[in-house]
Short mmCIF file of C-alpha atoms and ligand atoms in Angstrom, two decimals:
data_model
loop_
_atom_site.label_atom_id
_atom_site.label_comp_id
_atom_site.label_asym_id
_atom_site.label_seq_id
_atom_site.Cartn_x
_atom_site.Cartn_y
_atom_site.Cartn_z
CA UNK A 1 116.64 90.26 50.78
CA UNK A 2 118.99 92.67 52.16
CA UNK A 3 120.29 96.16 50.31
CA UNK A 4 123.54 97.79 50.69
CA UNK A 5 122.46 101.76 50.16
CA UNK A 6 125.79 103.09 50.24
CA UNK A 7 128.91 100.76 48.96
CA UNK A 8 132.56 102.18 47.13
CA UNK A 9 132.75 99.20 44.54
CA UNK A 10 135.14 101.41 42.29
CA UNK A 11 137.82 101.85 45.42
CA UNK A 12 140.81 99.33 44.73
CA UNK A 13 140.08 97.41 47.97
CA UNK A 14 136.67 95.97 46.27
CA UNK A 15 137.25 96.73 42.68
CA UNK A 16 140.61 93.87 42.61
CA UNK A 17 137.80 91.36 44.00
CA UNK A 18 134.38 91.53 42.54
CA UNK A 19 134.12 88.10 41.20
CA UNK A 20 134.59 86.99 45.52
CA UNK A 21 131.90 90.13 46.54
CA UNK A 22 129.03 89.34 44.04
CA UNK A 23 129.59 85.48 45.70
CA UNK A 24 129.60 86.97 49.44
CA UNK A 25 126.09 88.91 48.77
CA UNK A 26 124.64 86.35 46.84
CA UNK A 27 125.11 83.99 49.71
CA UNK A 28 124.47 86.24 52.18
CA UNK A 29 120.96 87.87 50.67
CA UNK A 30 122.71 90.85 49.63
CA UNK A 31 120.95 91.06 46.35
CA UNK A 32 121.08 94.93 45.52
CA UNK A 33 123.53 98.08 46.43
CA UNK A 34 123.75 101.56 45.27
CA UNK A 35 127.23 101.99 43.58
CA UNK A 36 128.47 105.76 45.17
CA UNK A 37 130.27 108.10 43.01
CA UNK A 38 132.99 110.67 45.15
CA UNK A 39 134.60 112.08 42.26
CA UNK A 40 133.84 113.64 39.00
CA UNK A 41 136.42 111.02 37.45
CA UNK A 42 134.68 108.14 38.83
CA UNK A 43 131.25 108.25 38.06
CA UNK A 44 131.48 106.56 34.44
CA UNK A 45 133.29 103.61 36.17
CA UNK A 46 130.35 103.53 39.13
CA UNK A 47 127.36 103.98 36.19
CA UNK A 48 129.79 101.17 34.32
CA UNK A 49 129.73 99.01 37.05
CA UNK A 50 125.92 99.60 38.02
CA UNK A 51 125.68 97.90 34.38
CA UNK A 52 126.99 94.94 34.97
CA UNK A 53 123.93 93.73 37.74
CA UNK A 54 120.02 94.30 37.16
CA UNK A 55 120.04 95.59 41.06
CA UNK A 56 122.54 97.54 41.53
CA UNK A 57 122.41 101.16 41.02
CA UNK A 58 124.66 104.10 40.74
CA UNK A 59 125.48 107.61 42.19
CA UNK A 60 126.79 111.12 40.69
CA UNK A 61 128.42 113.24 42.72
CA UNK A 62 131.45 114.83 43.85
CA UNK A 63 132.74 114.35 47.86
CA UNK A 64 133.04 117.11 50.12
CA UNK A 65 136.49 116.08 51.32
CA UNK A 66 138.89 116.92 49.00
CA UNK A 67 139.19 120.57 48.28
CA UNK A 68 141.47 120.12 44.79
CA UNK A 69 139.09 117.52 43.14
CA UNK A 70 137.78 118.87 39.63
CA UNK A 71 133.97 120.99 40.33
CA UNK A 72 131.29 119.33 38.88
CA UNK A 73 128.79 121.81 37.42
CA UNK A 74 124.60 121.48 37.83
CA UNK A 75 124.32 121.06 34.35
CA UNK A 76 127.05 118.03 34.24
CA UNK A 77 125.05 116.12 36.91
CA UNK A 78 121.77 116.38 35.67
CA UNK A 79 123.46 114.60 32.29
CA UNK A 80 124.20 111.80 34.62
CA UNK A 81 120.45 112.18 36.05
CA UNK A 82 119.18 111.05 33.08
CA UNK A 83 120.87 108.11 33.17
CA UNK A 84 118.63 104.90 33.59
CA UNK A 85 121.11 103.53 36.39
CA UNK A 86 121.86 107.05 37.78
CA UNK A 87 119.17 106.86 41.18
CA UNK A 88 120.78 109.71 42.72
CA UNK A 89 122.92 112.65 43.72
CA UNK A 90 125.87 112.52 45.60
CA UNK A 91 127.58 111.65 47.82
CA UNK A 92 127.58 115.72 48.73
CA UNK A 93 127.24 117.54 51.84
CA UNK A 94 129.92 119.14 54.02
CA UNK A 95 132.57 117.86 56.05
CA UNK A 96 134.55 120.41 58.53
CA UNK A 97 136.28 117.19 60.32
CA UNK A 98 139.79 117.71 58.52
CA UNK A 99 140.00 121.15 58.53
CA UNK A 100 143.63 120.81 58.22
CA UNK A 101 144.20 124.69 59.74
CA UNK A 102 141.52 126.13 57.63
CA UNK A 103 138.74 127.66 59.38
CA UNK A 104 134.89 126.80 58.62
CA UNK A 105 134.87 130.34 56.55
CA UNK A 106 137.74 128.66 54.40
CA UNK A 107 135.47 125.81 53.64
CA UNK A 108 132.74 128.20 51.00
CA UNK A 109 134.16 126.31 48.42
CA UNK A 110 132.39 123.11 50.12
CA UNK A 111 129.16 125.06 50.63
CA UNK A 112 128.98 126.24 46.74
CA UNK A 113 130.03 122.45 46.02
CA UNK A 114 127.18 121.62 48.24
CA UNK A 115 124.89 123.75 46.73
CA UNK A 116 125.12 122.94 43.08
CA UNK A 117 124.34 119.16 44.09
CA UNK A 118 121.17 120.38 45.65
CA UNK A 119 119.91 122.29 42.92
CA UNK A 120 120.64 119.24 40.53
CA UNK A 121 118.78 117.18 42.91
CA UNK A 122 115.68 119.63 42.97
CA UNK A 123 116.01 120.10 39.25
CA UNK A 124 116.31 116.11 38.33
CA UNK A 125 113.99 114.95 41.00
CA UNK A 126 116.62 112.46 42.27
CA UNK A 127 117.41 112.44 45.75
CA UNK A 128 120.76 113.81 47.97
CA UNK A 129 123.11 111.32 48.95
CA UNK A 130 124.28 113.48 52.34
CA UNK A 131 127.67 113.70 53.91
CA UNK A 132 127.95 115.21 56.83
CA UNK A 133 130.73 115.37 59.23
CA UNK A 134 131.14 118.03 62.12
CA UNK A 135 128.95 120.43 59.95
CA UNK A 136 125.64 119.74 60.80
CA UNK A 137 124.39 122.98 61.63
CA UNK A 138 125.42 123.88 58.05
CA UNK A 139 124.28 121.17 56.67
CA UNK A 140 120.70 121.49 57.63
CA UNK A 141 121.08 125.44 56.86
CA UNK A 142 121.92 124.93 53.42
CA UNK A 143 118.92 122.08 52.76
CA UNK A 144 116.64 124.65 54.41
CA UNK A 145 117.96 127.31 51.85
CA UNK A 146 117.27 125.45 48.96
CA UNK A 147 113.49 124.58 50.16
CA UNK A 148 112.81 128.16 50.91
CA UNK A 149 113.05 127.98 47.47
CA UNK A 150 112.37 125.56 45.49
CA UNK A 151 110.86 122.12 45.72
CA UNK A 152 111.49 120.50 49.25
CA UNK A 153 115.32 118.61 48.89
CA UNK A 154 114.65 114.90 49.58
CA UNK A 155 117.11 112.14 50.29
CA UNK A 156 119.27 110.17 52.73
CA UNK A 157 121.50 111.52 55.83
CA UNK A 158 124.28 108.56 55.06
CA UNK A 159 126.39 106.97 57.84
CA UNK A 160 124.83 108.27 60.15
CA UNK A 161 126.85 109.25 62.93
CA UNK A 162 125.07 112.85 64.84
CA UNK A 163 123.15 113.59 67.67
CA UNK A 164 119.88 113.05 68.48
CA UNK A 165 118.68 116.38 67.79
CA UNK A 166 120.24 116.51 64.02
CA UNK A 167 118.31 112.80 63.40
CA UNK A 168 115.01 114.55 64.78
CA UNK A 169 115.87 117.77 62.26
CA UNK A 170 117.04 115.65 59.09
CA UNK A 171 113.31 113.64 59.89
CA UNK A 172 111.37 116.78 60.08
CA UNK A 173 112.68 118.07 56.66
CA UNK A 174 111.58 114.68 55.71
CA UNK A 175 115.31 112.75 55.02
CA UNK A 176 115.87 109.11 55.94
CA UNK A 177 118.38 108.10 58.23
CA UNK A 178 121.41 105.21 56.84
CA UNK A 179 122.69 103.32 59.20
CA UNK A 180 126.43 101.46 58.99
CA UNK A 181 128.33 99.30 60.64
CA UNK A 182 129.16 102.23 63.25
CA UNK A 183 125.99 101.45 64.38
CA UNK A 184 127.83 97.96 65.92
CA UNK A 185 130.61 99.65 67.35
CA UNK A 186 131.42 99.14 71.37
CA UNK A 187 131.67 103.14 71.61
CA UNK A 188 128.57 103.79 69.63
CA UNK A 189 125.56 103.67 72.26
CA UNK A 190 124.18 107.14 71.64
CA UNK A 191 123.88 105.86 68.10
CA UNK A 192 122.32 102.84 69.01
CA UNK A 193 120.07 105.35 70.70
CA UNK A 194 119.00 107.29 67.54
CA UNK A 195 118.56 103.83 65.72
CA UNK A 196 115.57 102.89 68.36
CA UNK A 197 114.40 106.71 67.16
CA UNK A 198 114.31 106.80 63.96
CA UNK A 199 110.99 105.37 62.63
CA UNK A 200 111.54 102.49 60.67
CA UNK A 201 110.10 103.73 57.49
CA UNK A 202 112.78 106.08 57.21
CA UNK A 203 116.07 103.38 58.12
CA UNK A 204 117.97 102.65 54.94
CA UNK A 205 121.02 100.46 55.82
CA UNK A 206 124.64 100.50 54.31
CA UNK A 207 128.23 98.95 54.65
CA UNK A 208 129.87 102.28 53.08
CA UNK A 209 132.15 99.97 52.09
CA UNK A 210 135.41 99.33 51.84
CA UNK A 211 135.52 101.13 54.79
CA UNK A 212 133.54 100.61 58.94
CA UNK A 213 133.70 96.62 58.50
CA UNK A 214 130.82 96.03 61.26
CA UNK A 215 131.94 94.07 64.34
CA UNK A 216 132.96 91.01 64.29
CA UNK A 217 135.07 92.22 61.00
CA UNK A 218 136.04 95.42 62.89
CA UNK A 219 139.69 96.36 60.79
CA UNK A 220 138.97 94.10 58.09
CA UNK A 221 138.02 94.89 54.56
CA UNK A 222 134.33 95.92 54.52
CA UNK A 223 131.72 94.78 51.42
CA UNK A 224 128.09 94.98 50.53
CA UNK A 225 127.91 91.19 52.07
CA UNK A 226 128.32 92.36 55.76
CA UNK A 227 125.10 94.52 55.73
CA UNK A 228 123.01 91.67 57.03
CA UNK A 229 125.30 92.79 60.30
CA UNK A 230 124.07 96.43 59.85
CA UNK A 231 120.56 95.05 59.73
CA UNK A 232 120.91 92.52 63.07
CA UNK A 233 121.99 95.41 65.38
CA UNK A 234 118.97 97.30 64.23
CA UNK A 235 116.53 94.47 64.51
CA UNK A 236 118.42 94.19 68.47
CA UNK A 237 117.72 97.64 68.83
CA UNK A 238 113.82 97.84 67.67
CA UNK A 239 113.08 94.26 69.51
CA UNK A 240 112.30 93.58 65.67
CA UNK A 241 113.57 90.35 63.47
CA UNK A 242 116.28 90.52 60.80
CA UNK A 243 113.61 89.95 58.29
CA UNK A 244 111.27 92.80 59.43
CA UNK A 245 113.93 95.09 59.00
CA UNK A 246 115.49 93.60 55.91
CA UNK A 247 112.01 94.25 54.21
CA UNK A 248 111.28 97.76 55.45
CA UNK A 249 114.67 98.90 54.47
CA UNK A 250 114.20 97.17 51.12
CA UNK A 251 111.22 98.85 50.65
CA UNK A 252 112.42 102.02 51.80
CA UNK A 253 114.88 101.90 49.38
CA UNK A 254 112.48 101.11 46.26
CA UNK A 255 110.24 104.18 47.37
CA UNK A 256 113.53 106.86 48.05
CA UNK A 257 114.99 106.23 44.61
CA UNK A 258 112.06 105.26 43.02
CA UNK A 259 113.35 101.66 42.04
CA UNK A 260 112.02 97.93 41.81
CA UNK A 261 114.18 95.72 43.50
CA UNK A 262 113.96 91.76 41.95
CA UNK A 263 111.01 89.21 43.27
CA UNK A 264 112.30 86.29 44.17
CA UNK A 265 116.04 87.38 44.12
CA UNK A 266 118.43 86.21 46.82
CA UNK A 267 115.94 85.49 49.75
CA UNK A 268 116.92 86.39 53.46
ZN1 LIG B 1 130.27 109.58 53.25
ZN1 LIG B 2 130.70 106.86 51.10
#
């Protein structure tokens, strides 16, 4: 069985089509995703929808990108922590690709955002959903705050798409690494690189769906049923089968939000 760690199920593109998408994953193995939350608006829909299926899962959390979305406070998102579907926090982090003319000293308000996410994750013992997006270096600064501290942040470095050397830091302060379908892309060898890295107990895999369809559906209209795609490249790239890393990932994914997927669900 195959699980989608990061999917947008509340974006139009998938939300108009559900009936289609629970049919895709259920024929393709699919048979869990985490539901991701970007917006303080959203996350009753995403916990809604995280209802509807026994294994699938939600997120709280409020995006980096967008600078005039409504601030979600520490004590909002640990209300949503205590939700039985809510498995985590996020997705937060920081994201300096569109500065738009600001300058990385404009972006604070990002870095506070960031930083009340992390100290909801440390206080509700759910782990970070991470963003991150030409702000590494900050990235990793602000995680290594909060652990100087309090207890250690824990969580997932999602669509992964840095160096080497920020995989190799994110493992040391003891993140996994989510891979996408970016990891399929013609132009992505130096992340095929950090995908033969990264130990396998610490691969989760992903569509981040709607969006980075993996190739051959390049363009199209991504959904949690392409992740067996995500999950081919990797076995290619660790001379390991689809099912080997179908069932590490799965069972990475039970231990990192602390979650028992189905026995005997849809079978790879
Ligand atoms: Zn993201
Ligand atoms: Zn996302």
């Amino acid at each position: 069985m195959f699980v989608d760690s990061h999917c947008h199920l509340s974006f139009p593109e998938l939300k108009a089509n559900l009936p289609q998408i629970r049919a895709d994953m259920a024929q393709a193995g699919v048979g869990a995703a985490l539901c991701i939350s970007t917006r303080k608006d959203e996350i009753a829909e995403v916990v809604a929808l995280a209802e509807t299926e026994a294994a699938w899962w939600a997120s709280a959390g409020v995006h980096p990108d967008t600078e005039d979305e409504p601030e979600i406070s520490e004590a909002e998102l640990l209300q949503w922590a205590a939700h039985p579907k809510v498995v985590a926090i996020g997705e937060t982090g920081l994201d300096y690709y569109r500065l738009n003319g600001r300058t990385v000293a404009d972006m604070a308000w990002q870095r506070e955002r960031f930083r009340v996410h992390i100290r909801a994750s440390q206080a509700s013992g759910l782990p970070l959903i991470i963003h991150t997006r030409s702000a590494s270096e900050d990235t990793l600064a602000l995680l290594h705050e909060a652990a100087a501290t309090g207890p250690a942040p824990r969580g997932v470095f999602h669509c992964f798409t840095e160096t080497r050397e920020v995989a190799r830091a994110a493992l040391d302060l003891g993140f996994l690494i989510s891979f996408s379908g970016i990891v399929t892309f013609r132009n992505a060898e130096e992340l095929r690189e950090v995908a033969r890295m990264v130990p396998l107990d610490r691969c989760l895999i992903e569509t981040d769906s709607p969006y980075l369809a993996p190739v051959p559906f390049r363009g199209k209209t991504n959904t949690p049923a392409l992740v067996p795609h995500v999950a081919a490249e990797l076995a290619k790239q660790k001379g390991l089968s689809v099912e080997a890393i179908a069932e590490a990932t799965s069972h990475n994914f039970e231990q990192l939000f602390g979650v028992q997927l189905p026995i005997g669900g849809a079978a790879a």
